[in-house]
mmCIF file of C-alpha atoms in Angstrom:
data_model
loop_
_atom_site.group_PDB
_atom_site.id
_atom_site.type_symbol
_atom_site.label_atom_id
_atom_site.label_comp_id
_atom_site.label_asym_id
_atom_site.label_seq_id
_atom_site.Cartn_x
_atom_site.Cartn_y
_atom_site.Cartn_z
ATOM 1 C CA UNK A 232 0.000 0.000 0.000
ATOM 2 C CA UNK A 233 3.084 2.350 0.654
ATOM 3 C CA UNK A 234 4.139 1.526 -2.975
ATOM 4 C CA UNK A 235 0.976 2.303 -4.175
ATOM 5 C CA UNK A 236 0.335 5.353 -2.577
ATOM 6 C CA UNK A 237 4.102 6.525 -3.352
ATOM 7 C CA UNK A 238 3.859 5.589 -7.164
ATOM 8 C CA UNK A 239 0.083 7.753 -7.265
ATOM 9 C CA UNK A 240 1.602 10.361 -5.797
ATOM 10 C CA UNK A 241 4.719 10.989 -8.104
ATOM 11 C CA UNK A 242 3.295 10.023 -11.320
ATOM 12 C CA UNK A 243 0.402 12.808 -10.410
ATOM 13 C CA UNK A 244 3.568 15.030 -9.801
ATOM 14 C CA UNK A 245 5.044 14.156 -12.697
ATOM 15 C CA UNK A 246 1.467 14.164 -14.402
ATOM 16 C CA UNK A 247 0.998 17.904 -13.765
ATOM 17 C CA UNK A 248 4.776 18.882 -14.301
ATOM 18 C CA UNK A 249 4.593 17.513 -18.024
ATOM 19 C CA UNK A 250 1.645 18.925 -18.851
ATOM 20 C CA UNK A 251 2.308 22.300 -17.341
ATOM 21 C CA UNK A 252 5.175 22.486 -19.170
ATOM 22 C CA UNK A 253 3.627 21.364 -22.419
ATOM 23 C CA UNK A 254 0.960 23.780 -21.893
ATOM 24 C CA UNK A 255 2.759 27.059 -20.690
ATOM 25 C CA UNK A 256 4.668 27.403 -23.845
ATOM 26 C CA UNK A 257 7.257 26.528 -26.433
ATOM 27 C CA UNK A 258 10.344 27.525 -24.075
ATOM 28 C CA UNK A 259 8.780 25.500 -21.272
ATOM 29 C CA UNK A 260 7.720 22.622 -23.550
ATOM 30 C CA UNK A 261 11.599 22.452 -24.513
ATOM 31 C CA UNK A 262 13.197 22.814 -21.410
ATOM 32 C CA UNK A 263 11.223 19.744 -20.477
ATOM 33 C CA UNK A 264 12.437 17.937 -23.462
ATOM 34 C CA UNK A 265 15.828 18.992 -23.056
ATOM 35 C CA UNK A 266 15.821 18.101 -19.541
ATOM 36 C CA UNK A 267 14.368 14.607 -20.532
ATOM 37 C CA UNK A 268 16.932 13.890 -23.038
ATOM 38 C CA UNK A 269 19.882 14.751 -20.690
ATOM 39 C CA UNK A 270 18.584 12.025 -17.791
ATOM 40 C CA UNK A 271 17.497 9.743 -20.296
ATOM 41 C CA UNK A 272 20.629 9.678 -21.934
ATOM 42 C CA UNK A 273 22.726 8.986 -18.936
ATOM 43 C CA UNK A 274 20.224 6.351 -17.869
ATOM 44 C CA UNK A 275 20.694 4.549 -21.047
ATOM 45 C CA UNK A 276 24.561 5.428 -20.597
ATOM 46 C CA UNK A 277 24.542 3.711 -17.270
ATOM 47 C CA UNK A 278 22.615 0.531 -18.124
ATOM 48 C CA UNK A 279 25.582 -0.061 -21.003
ATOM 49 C CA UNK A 280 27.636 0.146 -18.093
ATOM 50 C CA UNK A 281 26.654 -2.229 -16.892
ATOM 51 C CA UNK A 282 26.957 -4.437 -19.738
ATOM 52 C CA UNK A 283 30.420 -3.878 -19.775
ATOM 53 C CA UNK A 284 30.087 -0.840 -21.958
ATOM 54 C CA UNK A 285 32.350 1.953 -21.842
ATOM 55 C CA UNK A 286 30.293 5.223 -23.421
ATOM 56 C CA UNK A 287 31.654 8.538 -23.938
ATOM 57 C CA UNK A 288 29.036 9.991 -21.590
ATOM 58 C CA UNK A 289 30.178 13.642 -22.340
ATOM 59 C CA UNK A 290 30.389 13.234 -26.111
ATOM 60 C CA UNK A 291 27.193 11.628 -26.828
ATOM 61 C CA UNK A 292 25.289 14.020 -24.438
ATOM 62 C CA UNK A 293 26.977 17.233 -26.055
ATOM 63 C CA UNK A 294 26.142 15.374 -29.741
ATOM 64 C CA UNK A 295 22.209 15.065 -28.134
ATOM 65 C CA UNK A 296 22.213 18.395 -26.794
ATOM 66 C CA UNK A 297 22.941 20.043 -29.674
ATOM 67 C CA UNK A 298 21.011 17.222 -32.193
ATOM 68 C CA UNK A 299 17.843 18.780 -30.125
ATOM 69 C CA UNK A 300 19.219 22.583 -29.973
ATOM 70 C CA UNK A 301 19.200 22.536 -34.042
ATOM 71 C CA UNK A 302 15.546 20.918 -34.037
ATOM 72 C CA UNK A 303 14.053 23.179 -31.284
ATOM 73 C CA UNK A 304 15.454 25.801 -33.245
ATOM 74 C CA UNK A 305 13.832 24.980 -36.628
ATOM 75 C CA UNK A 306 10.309 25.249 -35.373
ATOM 76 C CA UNK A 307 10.710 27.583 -32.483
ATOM 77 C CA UNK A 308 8.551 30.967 -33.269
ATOM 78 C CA UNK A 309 10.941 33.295 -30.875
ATOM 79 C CA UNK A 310 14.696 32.036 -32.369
ATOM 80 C CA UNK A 311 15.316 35.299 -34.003
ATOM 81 C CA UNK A 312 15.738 36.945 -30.099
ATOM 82 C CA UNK A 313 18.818 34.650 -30.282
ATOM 83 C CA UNK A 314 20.640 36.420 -33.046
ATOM 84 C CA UNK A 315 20.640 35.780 -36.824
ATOM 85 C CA UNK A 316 18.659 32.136 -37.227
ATOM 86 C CA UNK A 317 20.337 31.465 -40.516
ATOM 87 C CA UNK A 318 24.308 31.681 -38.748
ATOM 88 C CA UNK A 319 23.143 29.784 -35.674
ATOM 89 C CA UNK A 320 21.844 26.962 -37.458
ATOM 90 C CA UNK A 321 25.006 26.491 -39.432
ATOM 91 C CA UNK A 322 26.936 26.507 -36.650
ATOM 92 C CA UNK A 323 24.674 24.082 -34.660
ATOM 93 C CA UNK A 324 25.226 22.119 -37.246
ATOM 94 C CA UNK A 325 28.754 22.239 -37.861
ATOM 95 C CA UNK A 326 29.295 21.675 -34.437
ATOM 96 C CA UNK A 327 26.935 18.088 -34.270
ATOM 97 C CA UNK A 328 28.799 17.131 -37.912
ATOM 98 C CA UNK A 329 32.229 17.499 -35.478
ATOM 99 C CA UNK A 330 30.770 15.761 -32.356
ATOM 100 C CA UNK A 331 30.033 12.902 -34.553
ATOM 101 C CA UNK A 332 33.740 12.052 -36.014
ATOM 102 C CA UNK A 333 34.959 13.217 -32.685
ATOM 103 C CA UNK A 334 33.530 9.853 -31.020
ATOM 104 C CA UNK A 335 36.808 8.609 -32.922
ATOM 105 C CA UNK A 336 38.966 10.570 -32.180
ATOM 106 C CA UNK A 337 38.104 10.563 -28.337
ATOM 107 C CA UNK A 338 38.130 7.053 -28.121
ATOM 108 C CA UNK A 339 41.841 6.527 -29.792
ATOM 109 C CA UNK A 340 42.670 8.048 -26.469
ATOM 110 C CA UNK A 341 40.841 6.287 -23.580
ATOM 111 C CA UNK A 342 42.529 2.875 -24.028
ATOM 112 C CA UNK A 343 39.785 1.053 -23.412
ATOM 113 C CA UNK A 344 38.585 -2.196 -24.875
ATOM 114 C CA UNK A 345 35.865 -2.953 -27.271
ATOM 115 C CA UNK A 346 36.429 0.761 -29.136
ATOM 116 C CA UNK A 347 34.071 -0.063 -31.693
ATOM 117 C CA UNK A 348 31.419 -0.849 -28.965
ATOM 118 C CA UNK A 349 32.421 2.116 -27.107
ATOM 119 C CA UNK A 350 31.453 4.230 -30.396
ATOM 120 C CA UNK A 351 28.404 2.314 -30.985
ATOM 121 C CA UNK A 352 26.847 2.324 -28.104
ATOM 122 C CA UNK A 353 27.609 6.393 -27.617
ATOM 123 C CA UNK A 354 25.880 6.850 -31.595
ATOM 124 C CA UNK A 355 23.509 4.476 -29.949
ATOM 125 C CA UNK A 356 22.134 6.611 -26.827
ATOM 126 C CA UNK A 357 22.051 9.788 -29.249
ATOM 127 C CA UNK A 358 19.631 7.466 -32.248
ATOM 128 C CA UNK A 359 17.259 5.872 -28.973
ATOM 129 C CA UNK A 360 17.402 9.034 -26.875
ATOM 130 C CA UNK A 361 18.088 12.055 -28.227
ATOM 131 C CA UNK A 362 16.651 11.519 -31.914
ATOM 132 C CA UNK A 363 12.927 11.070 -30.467
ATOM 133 C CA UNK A 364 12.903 13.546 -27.775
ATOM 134 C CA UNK A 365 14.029 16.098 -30.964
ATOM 135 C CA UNK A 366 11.500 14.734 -33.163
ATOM 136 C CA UNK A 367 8.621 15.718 -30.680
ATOM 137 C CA UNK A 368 9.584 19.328 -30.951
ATOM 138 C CA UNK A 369 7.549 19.175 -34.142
ATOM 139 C CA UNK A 370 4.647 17.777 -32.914
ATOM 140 C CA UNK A 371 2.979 20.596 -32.325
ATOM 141 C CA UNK A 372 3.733 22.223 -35.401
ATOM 142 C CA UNK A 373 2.537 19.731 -37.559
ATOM 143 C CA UNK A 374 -1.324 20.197 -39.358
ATOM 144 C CA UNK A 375 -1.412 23.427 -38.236
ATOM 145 C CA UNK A 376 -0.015 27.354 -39.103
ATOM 146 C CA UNK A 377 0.660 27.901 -35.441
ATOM 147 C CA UNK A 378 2.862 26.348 -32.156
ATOM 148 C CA UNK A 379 -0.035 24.277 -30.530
ATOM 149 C CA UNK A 380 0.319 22.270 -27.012
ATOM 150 C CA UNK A 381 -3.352 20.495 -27.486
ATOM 151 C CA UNK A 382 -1.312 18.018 -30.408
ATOM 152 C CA UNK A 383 1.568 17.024 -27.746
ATOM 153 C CA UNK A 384 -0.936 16.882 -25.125
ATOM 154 C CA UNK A 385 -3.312 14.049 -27.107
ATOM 155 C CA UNK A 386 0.008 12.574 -28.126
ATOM 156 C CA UNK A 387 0.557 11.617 -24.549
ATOM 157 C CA UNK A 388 -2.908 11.163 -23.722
ATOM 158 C CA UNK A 389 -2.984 8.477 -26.328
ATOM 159 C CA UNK A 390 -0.018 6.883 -24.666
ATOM 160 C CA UNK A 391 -1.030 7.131 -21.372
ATOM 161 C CA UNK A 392 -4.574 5.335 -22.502
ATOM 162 C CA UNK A 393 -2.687 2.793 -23.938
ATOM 163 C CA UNK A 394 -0.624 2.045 -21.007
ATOM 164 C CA UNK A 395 -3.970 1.693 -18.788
ATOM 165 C CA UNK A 396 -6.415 0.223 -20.782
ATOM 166 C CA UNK A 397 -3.625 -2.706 -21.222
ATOM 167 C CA UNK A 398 -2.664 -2.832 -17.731
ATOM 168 C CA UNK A 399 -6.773 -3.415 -16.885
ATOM 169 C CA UNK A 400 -7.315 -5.667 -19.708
ATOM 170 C CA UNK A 401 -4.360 -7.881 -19.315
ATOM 171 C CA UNK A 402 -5.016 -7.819 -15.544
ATOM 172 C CA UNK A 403 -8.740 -9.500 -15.902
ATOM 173 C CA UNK A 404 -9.125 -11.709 -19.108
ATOM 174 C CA UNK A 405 -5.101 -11.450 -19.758
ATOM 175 C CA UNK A 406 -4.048 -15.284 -21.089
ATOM 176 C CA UNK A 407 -1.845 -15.377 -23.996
ATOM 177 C CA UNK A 408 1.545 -14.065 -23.098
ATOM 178 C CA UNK A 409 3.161 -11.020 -25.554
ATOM 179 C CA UNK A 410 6.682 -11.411 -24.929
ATOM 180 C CA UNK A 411 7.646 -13.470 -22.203
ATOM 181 C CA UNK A 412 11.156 -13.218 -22.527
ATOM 182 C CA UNK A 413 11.543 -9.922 -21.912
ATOM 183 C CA UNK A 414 8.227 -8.719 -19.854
ATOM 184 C CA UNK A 415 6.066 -12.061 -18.303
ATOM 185 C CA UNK A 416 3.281 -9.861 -17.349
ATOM 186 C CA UNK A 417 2.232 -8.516 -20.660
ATOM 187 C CA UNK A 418 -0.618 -10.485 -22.488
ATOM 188 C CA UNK A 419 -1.853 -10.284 -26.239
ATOM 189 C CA UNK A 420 -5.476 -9.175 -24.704
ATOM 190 C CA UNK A 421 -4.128 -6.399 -22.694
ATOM 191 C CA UNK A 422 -2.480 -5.359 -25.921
ATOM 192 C CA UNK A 423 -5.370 -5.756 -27.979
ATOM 193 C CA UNK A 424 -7.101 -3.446 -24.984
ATOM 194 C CA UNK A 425 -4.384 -1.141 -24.909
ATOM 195 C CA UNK A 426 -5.030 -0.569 -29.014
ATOM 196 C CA UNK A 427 -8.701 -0.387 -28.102
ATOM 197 C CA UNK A 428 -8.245 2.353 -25.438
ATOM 198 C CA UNK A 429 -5.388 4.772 -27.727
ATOM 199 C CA UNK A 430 -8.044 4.667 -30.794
ATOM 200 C CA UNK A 431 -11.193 5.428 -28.013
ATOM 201 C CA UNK A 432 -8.543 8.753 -27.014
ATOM 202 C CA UNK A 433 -7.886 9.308 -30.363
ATOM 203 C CA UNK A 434 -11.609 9.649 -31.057
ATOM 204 C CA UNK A 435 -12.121 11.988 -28.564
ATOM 205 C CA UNK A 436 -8.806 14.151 -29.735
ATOM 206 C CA UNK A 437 -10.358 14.327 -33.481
ATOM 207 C CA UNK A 438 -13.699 15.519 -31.626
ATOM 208 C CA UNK A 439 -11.895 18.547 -29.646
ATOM 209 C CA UNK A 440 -9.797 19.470 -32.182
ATOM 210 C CA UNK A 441 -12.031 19.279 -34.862
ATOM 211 C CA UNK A 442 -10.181 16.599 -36.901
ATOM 212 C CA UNK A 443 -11.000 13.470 -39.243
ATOM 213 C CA UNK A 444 -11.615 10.919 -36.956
ATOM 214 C CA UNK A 445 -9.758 8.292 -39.221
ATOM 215 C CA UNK A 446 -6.758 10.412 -39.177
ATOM 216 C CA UNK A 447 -6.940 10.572 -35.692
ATOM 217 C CA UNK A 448 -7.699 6.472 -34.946
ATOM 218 C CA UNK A 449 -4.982 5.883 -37.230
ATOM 219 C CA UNK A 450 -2.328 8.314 -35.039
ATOM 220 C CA UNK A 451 -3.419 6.099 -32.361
ATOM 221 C CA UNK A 452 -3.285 2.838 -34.093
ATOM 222 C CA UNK A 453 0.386 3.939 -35.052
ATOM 223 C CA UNK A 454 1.711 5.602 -31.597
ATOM 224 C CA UNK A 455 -0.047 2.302 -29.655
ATOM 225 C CA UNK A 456 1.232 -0.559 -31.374
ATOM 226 C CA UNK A 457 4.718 1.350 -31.617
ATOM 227 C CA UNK A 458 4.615 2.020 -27.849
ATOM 228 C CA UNK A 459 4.275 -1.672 -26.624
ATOM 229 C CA UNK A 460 7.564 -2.019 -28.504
ATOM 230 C CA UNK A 461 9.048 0.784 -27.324
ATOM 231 C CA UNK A 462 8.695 -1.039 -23.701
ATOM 232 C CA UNK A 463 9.503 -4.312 -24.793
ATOM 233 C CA UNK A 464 13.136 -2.619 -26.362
ATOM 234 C CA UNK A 465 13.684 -1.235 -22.815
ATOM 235 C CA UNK A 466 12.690 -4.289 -20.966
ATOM 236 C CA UNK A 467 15.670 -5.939 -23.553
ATOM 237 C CA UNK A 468 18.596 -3.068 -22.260
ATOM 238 C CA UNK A 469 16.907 -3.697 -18.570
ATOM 239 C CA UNK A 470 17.284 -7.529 -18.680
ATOM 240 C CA UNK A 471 20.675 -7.496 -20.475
ATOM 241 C CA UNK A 472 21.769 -5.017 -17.669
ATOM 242 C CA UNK A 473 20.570 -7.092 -14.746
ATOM 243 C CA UNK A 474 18.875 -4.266 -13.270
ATOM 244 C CA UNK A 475 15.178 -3.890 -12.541
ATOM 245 C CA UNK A 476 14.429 0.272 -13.425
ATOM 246 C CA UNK A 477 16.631 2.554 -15.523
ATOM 247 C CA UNK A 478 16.872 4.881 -12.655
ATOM 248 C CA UNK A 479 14.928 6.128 -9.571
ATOM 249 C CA UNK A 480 14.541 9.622 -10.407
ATOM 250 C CA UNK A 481 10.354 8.988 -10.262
ATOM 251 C CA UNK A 482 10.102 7.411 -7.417
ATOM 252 C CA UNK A 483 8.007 4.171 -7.420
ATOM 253 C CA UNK A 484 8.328 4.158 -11.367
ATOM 254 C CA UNK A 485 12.217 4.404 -11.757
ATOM 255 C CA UNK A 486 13.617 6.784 -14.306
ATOM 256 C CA UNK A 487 13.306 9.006 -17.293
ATOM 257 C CA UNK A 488 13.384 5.379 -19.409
ATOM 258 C CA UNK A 489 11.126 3.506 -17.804
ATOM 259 C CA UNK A 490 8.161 6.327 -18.036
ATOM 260 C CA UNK A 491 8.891 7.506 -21.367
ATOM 261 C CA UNK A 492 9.861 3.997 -23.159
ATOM 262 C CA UNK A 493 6.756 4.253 -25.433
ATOM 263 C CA UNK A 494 7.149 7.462 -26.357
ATOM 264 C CA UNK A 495 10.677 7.082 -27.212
ATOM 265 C CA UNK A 496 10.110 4.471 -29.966
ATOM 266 C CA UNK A 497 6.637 5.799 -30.898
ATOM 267 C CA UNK A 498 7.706 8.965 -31.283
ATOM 268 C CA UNK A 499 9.497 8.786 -35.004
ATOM 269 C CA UNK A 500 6.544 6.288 -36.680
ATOM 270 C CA UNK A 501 4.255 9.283 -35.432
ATOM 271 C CA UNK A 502 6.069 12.091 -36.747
ATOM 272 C CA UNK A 503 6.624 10.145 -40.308
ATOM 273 C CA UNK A 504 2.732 9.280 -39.958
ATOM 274 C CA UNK A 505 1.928 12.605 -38.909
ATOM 275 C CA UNK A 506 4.363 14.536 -41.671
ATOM 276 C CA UNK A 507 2.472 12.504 -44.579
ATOM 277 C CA UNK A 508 -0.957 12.053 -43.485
ATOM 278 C CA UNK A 509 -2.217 15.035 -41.099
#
C-alpha cells in the first residue's frame, strides 16, 4: 500500500509537471524535453555500463544536446531573439557534424577495450534518446499554421490510454503471453485493450480538435502498437543489464526510461505518420 500510494503520488507530480510544461509554452515545452533527453541519456549510458560498456558519456550528451538545440530551433517561433537564425543553425550544425567524427577521435585516447562498442553504443544513446525527444519538438507544429500544445498533449494522452487500458485488460481476461522473454506480465489481450483504449482517445482528440476521426484512430493505431515495442526494447537493455528500473529519479516508477519507453520508440513512426498524413 506504501508503494501504491508513493507511485500515485509521483506520477500525479510528474502528471501535472509535463503537462504544465507542455501547456505554458514553447520555451517550457523544450526545457522539459531537453531536460528529458539529458537524464534519459545517462540512464541509457549507465545501463551499457553495466553491460560492460564503456560510453563517452560527455560526447554523446553534447552530440544530443545540440542534435535537439538545431531541431528546437527549426520550429521555435521566438529564435530570431537569439541572433541571426540562418548563422546559428550552421553553426549548430557544424558543431553536431564534429561531435560525430569526434567519437573517434576521443576514443583513440581512452585505451579502453571494445572501441568499436564504445562508439556504438555512444551513436547508440544519441539514435534511442536524443533523436525522439528532438523529433517531438515538431509535434505541435505539424497540421497546423501555429505552435499548438493540445497536439503534444493528445500525443501523450494516447499513450497514457494505452498504457492503462492494457494494464486493466491484461489484468482480468489477460491469457496469452506477448513477450515473455523480456516482460512475463504482458498479455496479447491487454495489448489488444491497450489498441482499443489509444483509438477510443484518439476519437475523442479528433472531436476537440475538430479533426477526421480516421486520421486521428490511425495516429493512435500507429503511436499504440509502436509504444508496446518501445517497452519491450527497454525491458531488452533492462534484462541485459541485470537491473530492474533505468533509474529512480520517479520514485516508485524508476527513471526518465522507464516512463517515457513508449514514447521514445513511438515517437518517429508518429512524426513520419503525422508529416504525410495530417
Amino acid at each position: 500500500m506504501k508503494n501504491l500510494w508513493v507511485r500515485t503520488v509521483s506520477g500525479a507530480v510528474l502528471a501535472v509537471v509535463m503537462l504544465g510544461a507542455i501547456a505554458w509554452s514553447q520555451w517550457s515545452f523544450g526545457l522539459l524535453l531537453a531536460a528529458l533527453l539529458v537524464v534519459g541519456m545517462t540512464e541509457f549510458y549507465s545501463l551499457a555500463e553495466e553491460q560492460g560498456s564503456n560510453p563517452q558519456r560527455i560526447v554523446g550528451l553534447a552530440a544530443g544536446l545540440v542534435l535537439f538545440a538545431l531541431n528546437f530551433a527549426f520550429v521555435s517561433d521566438d529564435i530570431q531573439i537569439l541572433g541571426s537564425a540562418r548563422q546559428a543553425f550552421a553553426c549548430g550544425m557544424a558543431l553536431l557534424l564534429l561531435l560525430l567524427p569526434a567519437m573517434f577521435i576521443c576514443e583513440l585516447y581512452r585505451r579502453r577495450e571494445n572501441p568499436a562498442a564504445n562508439i556504438g553504443i555512444t551513436f547508440m544513446g544519441v539514435v534511442y534518446v536524443a533523436l525522439p525527444f528532438s523529433l517531438m519538438c515538431y509535434i505541435p507544429i505539424i497540421g497546423s499554421e501555429a505552435w499548438s500544445p493540445w497536439m503534444m498533449i493528445f500525443y501523450v494522452f494516447i499513450i497514457w490510454a494505452n498504457d492503462v487500458f492494457a494494464y486493466l485488460v491484461g489484468m482480468s481476461v489477460g491469457r496469452h503471453r506477448l513477450c515473455e522473454r523480456l516482460s512475463p506480465k504482458k498479455s496479447w489481450e491487454g495489448f489488444f485493450g491497450g489498441i482499443a483504449g489509444a483509438v477510443a482517445m484518439g476519437l475523442v482528440a479528433a472531436r476537440v480538435m475538430d479533426g477526421s476521426c480516421w486520421v486521428w484512430a490511425g495516429l493512435a493505431l500507429v503511436a499504440a502498437a509502436t509504444g508496446v515495442l518501445g517497452d519491450l526494447v527497454e525491458s531488452m537493455f533492462k534484462r541485459a543489464a541485470g537491473v530492474k528500473d533505468s533509474g529512480t529519479l520517479i520514485p516508485g516508477h524508476g527513471g526518465v526510461l522507464d516512463r517515457f519507453d513508449a514514447m521514445l520508440l513511438s515517437a518517429p513512426f508518429v512524426f513520419v505518420y503525422m508529416l504525410f498524413v495530417m
